[in-house]
Coordinates of C-alpha atoms in Angstrom, one line a residue:
M108 CA -11.4 7.9 7.5
K109 CA -13.1 7.0 10.8
Y110 CA -11.3 3.7 11.0
R111 CA -7.8 5.3 10.4
V112 CA -8.4 7.7 13.4
L113 CA -9.5 4.9 15.6
I114 CA -6.6 2.6 14.6
F115 CA -4.3 5.6 15.3
Y116 CA -5.7 6.4 18.6
Y117 CA -5.5 2.8 19.9
Y118 CA -2.0 2.6 18.4
N119 CA -0.9 5.6 20.4
E120 CA -2.7 4.4 23.4
L121 CA -0.8 0.9 22.9
L122 CA 2.6 2.5 22.3
T123 CA 2.3 4.7 25.2
I124 CA 1.5 1.9 27.8
L125 CA 4.0 -0.4 26.2
V126 CA 6.8 2.3 26.3
L127 CA 6.1 3.7 29.8
K128 CA 5.9 0.2 31.5
F129 CA 8.5 -1.5 29.7
L130 CA 11.1 1.1 30.2
S131 CA 10.3 1.4 33.8
G132 CA 11.1 -2.3 34.0
E133 CA 7.8 -3.0 35.5
Y134 CA 6.7 -5.5 32.8
T135 CA 7.5 -7.2 29.7
I136 CA 6.0 -6.4 26.7
V137 CA 3.9 -9.6 26.4
R138 CA 2.9 -9.2 30.2
I139 CA 1.6 -5.6 29.5
I140 CA -0.7 -6.8 26.3
K141 CA -2.3 -9.5 28.6
D142 CA -2.6 -7.2 31.5
Q143 CA -4.3 -4.4 29.7
N144 CA -6.3 -7.1 27.5
L145 CA -4.7 -5.6 24.4
H146 CA -4.3 -7.5 21.2
L147 CA -1.3 -7.2 19.1
L148 CA -1.1 -8.1 15.4
I149 CA 2.5 -8.6 14.1
V150 CA 2.8 -8.5 10.2
L151 CA 6.0 -9.9 8.8
D152 CA 6.3 -8.9 5.1
E153 CA 8.8 -10.6 2.8
L154 CA 8.7 -13.7 5.2
S155 CA 11.0 -15.6 2.8
Y156 CA 13.7 -13.1 3.8
L157 CA 13.2 -13.4 7.4
I158 CA 13.2 -17.3 7.4
G159 CA 16.5 -17.2 5.6
K160 CA 18.0 -14.6 8.0
E161 CA 15.7 -14.5 11.2
G162 CA 14.4 -18.0 11.5
D163 CA 15.0 -18.0 15.4
L164 CA 12.9 -14.7 15.6
I165 CA 10.0 -16.4 13.7
Y166 CA 10.1 -19.4 15.9
S167 CA 10.2 -17.0 19.2
L168 CA 7.2 -15.1 17.8
T169 CA 5.1 -18.4 17.3
R170 CA 5.7 -19.4 20.9
I171 CA 4.6 -16.1 22.7
N172 CA 1.2 -17.6 23.1
D173 CA 2.4 -21.0 24.4
D174 CA 1.1 -20.3 28.0
A175 CA -2.2 -19.3 26.7
F176 CA -3.9 -22.7 26.7
N177 CA -7.6 -22.3 27.0
T178 CA -7.4 -18.6 27.4
S179 CA -7.6 -16.0 24.6
R180 CA -4.5 -15.2 22.6
H181 CA -3.4 -11.6 22.5
I182 CA -0.6 -11.8 20.0
S183 CA -1.6 -12.7 16.3
I184 CA 0.9 -13.3 13.5
I185 CA 0.4 -12.7 9.6
G186 CA 3.3 -13.5 7.5
I187 CA 3.3 -12.3 3.7
A188 CA 5.3 -14.1 1.3
R189 CA 5.6 -14.2 -2.6
D190 CA 6.1 -18.1 -2.6
I191 CA 4.6 -20.3 0.1
S192 CA 7.3 -22.8 -0.5
C193 CA 9.5 -20.6 1.6
L194 CA 8.0 -22.2 4.7
S195 CA 9.9 -25.3 4.1
G196 CA 13.0 -23.5 5.5
L197 CA 11.2 -23.5 8.9
D198 CA 11.3 -26.3 11.5
A199 CA 8.3 -28.3 11.8
S200 CA 7.1 -27.0 15.1
T201 CA 7.4 -23.4 13.7
M202 CA 5.5 -24.3 10.4
S203 CA 2.8 -26.0 12.3
T204 CA 2.1 -22.8 14.1
L205 CA 2.2 -20.6 11.1
Q206 CA 0.2 -22.5 8.6
R207 CA -3.2 -22.4 10.3
N208 CA -4.8 -20.2 7.7
I209 CA -3.0 -19.8 4.4
I210 CA -4.6 -17.3 2.0
N211 CA -3.3 -17.4 -1.7
F212 CA -3.6 -14.2 -3.8
N213 CA -3.1 -14.6 -7.7
N214 CA -0.9 -12.2 -9.3
Y215 CA -2.6 -9.2 -10.9
N216 CA -3.7 -9.4 -14.5
K217 CA -3.0 -6.5 -16.7
E218 CA -6.2 -5.0 -16.3
Q219 CA -6.1 -4.9 -12.6
L220 CA -2.6 -3.5 -12.8
F221 CA -4.0 -0.8 -15.2
E222 CA -6.7 0.0 -12.8
I223 CA -4.4 0.1 -9.9
L224 CA -1.9 2.7 -11.6
K225 CA -4.7 4.7 -13.0
Y226 CA -6.3 4.9 -9.6
R227 CA -3.1 6.1 -8.1
T228 CA -2.5 8.7 -10.7
E229 CA -6.2 10.0 -10.1
I230 CA -5.7 10.4 -6.5
S231 CA -2.2 11.8 -6.7
L232 CA -1.9 13.9 -9.9
K233 CA -4.0 16.7 -11.4
D234 CA -6.3 15.7 -14.1
N235 CA -4.8 15.1 -17.6
I236 CA -1.2 15.1 -16.4
I237 CA -0.7 11.4 -17.8
S238 CA -2.5 9.9 -20.6
D239 CA -4.2 6.3 -20.4
N240 CA -1.7 5.3 -23.2
L241 CA 1.2 6.1 -21.0
I242 CA -0.3 4.3 -18.0
Q243 CA -0.7 1.3 -20.5
I244 CA 3.0 1.5 -21.2
I245 CA 3.8 1.5 -17.3
T246 CA 1.4 -1.3 -17.0
D247 CA 3.2 -3.5 -19.6
L248 CA 6.5 -3.0 -17.7
V249 CA 5.0 -3.8 -14.4
Y250 CA 3.2 -7.0 -15.9
Q251 CA 6.8 -8.1 -17.0
T252 CA 8.2 -7.9 -13.7
G253 CA 4.9 -9.2 -11.6
D254 CA 5.6 -6.3 -9.0
I255 CA 3.4 -3.6 -8.4
R256 CA 5.7 -1.8 -6.0
Y257 CA 7.9 -1.5 -9.3
G258 CA 4.9 0.4 -10.9
L259 CA 4.2 2.6 -7.9
N260 CA 7.8 3.5 -7.7
L261 CA 8.1 4.1 -11.3
L262 CA 5.0 6.7 -11.2
W263 CA 6.5 8.4 -8.3
K264 CA 10.0 8.7 -10.1
L265 CA 8.4 9.9 -13.5
T266 CA 6.3 12.4 -11.6
K267 CA 9.5 13.9 -9.8
I268 CA 11.2 14.0 -13.3
A269 CA 8.3 15.9 -15.0
E270 CA 8.4 18.3 -11.9
N271 CA 12.1 18.9 -12.1
Q272 CA 11.7 19.6 -15.9
N273 CA 8.6 21.9 -15.2
L274 CA 6.7 19.7 -17.6
K275 CA 2.9 20.2 -17.9
Y276 CA 2.3 16.5 -18.8
I277 CA 4.2 13.4 -18.2
T278 CA 5.9 12.3 -21.5
I279 CA 7.4 8.8 -22.7
E280 CA 10.7 10.5 -22.0
S281 CA 9.8 10.9 -18.5
I282 CA 8.9 7.2 -18.3
R283 CA 12.5 6.4 -19.8
L284 CA 14.3 8.5 -17.5
A285 CA 12.5 7.0 -14.4
N286 CA 12.8 3.6 -15.8
Q287 CA 16.6 4.0 -16.3
D288 CA 16.9 5.4 -12.6
I289 CA 15.2 2.5 -10.9
V290 CA 17.6 -0.4 -10.1
P291 CA 17.6 -3.5 -11.0
F292 CA 14.6 -3.1 -13.3
S293 CA 15.7 -1.3 -16.7
F294 CA 14.0 -2.2 -19.7
P295 CA 16.0 -0.9 -22.7
H296 CA 13.2 -1.7 -25.3
L297 CA 11.3 1.3 -23.8

């Protein structure tokens, strides 16, 4: 909790400085960051989508630190992609800048998916609202898609269905209804 407060404080401080000085026309964002000796971390999720649609944006972001030869770099970029081969859609100079450190994460196995989903139910639902058997059914569905976000969305949706129906417990029918409501993932065998 201490770190969240600290990050929030610095985020607000950075945002205030950036907005006030940028709106006044006094500085560019890059100059403000450097003058205040701040560090900005830009996280680009779904990088494959951005490469296809916004390749020029990625190129520009990788060039922000170009004038920082032999000085500290104030802006860092993290790109998140499901498939690293999407980088082949970038030009060579952009790729060389982005590929300094690549960390590859393997897909979650069924046990890990179950633990994540169970943990999320434990922190967000009352005890005994959903059984381990039902969490396992959700885990099996998530494992088929390979997308934990689908599972988290399904949990949220089925909880809302149970609330709306005034159920004391989440049922298999709640899962069926939630699954039908999530597009494009619909598993008729459930």
